[in-house]
Amino acid sequence: MRLESLFQWLETPQGRTEVWREIPPGRFLMGSLDDEGQEDERPLRETAIERGFRIGAGPVTNAQYAAFDPDHHVEAWEGVPREELAHHPVCTVTWYEASAFCGWLSQAVDFAGAAARLPSEEEWEYACRAGTGTPYWSGREEKDLDRVGWYRGNSGKRTHRAGEKPANAWGLFDVHGNVREWTASLYRNEPGKEIARDSMLVLRGGGFWDEAPFTRSAIRCVRYPVVHYRTVGFRVVLDAR
């Protein structure tokens, strides 16, 4: 497949769809209510996204990442054909590797002057929620998650092809589960206050190994940028033209 096609079309079980989704500027309620979620998700607060952006409809796939690093180890899963793995989210990627991929992509593909980068956690949650205020964009209950995301309860403890489950209202797949996703944001244990371990980065979305509460729209995971796990991948943002 030509390089441009890899970053133009996402091949899902339902058919071909565009890789990039336009996210408008706007305001939303970020975080969780006092009786919901974890302490570092509170308080629930209005947050502004001043500029629109484009974001990947799904996490970066093994096929897309192989164009950047053909030697990257592709995680094999029992019962999944090798050719199918190309469409699964790339995993075991450090934050540094995800950032390097974005730098490479900016040079390798012409996005009409737009630069590729990791999303901030504010952008990530805004795009994930797509105008919703419930724990999952699909609703409040685990059954609502089961319909749209891969988590410990239904994943078989492995990744799944990007786009197997329904997309949210803004066309994003796999924002709940499948793989946790690196962001560009340093961890703060409360809004506006950065912790002393300022080299730790935030991951969003939860992964196939996580229980349902740890795949919510507001969930925050924190890791050092040098670590890599089978549960961790990323998706890419393009700055607005």
PDB file of C-alpha atoms in Angstrom, residues 4 7 10 14-15 21 24 39 65-66 73 86-87 89 93 103-104 111 114 116 141 158 164 173 181 190 211 227 229:
ATOM      1  CA  GLU A   4      -0.252   8.298   1.319  1.00  0.00           C
ATOM      2  CA  PHE A   7      -2.681   7.773   6.166  1.00  0.00           C
ATOM      3  CA  LEU A  10      -8.625   3.187   7.585  1.00  0.00           C
ATOM      4  CA  GLN A  14     -17.462  -2.291   8.026  1.00  0.00           C
ATOM      5  CA  GLY A  15     -15.502  -0.853   5.100  1.00  0.00           C
ATOM      6  CA  ARG A  21     -11.675  13.469  11.688  1.00  0.00           C
ATOM      7  CA  PRO A  24     -14.322  21.805  16.008  1.00  0.00           C
ATOM      8  CA  GLU A  39      -9.430  12.024  42.791  1.00  0.00           C
ATOM      9  CA  TYR A  65       3.824   2.245  12.286  1.00  0.00           C
ATOM     10  CA  ALA A  66       5.779  -0.220  10.125  1.00  0.00           C
ATOM     11  CA  HIS A  73       8.014  -6.037  17.068  1.00  0.00           C
ATOM     12  CA  ALA A  86      -1.536  -5.188  10.381  1.00  0.00           C
ATOM     13  CA  HIS A  87      -4.916  -3.623  11.211  1.00  0.00           C
ATOM     14  CA  PRO A  89      -3.261  -0.889  17.039  1.00  0.00           C
ATOM     15  CA  VAL A  93       5.622   1.863  22.008  1.00  0.00           C
ATOM     16  CA  GLY A 103       7.882  13.960  13.656  1.00  0.00           C
ATOM     17  CA  TRP A 104       8.508  11.461  10.869  1.00  0.00           C
ATOM     18  CA  PHE A 111      -0.812  17.352   5.166  1.00  0.00           C
ATOM     19  CA  ALA A 114      -0.218  20.736   9.137  1.00  0.00           C
ATOM     20  CA  ALA A 116       1.512  15.753  13.235  1.00  0.00           C
ATOM     21  CA  GLU A 141     -23.270   1.409  32.322  1.00  0.00           C
ATOM     22  CA  ARG A 158      -5.691  -8.918  23.507  1.00  0.00           C
ATOM     23  CA  GLU A 164     -14.453  -3.214  14.885  1.00  0.00           C
ATOM     24  CA  PHE A 173     -13.135   4.421  17.087  1.00  0.00           C
ATOM     25  CA  GLU A 181      -3.026   6.154  24.335  1.00  0.00           C
ATOM     26  CA  GLU A 190      -4.996  18.384  40.225  1.00  0.00           C
ATOM     27  CA  GLU A 211     -11.661  -3.252  34.000  1.00  0.00           C
ATOM     28  CA  VAL A 227       8.240   2.476  29.363  1.00  0.00           C
ATOM     29  CA  TYR A 229       3.563  -2.149  27.428  1.00  0.00           C
TER      30      TYR A 229
END
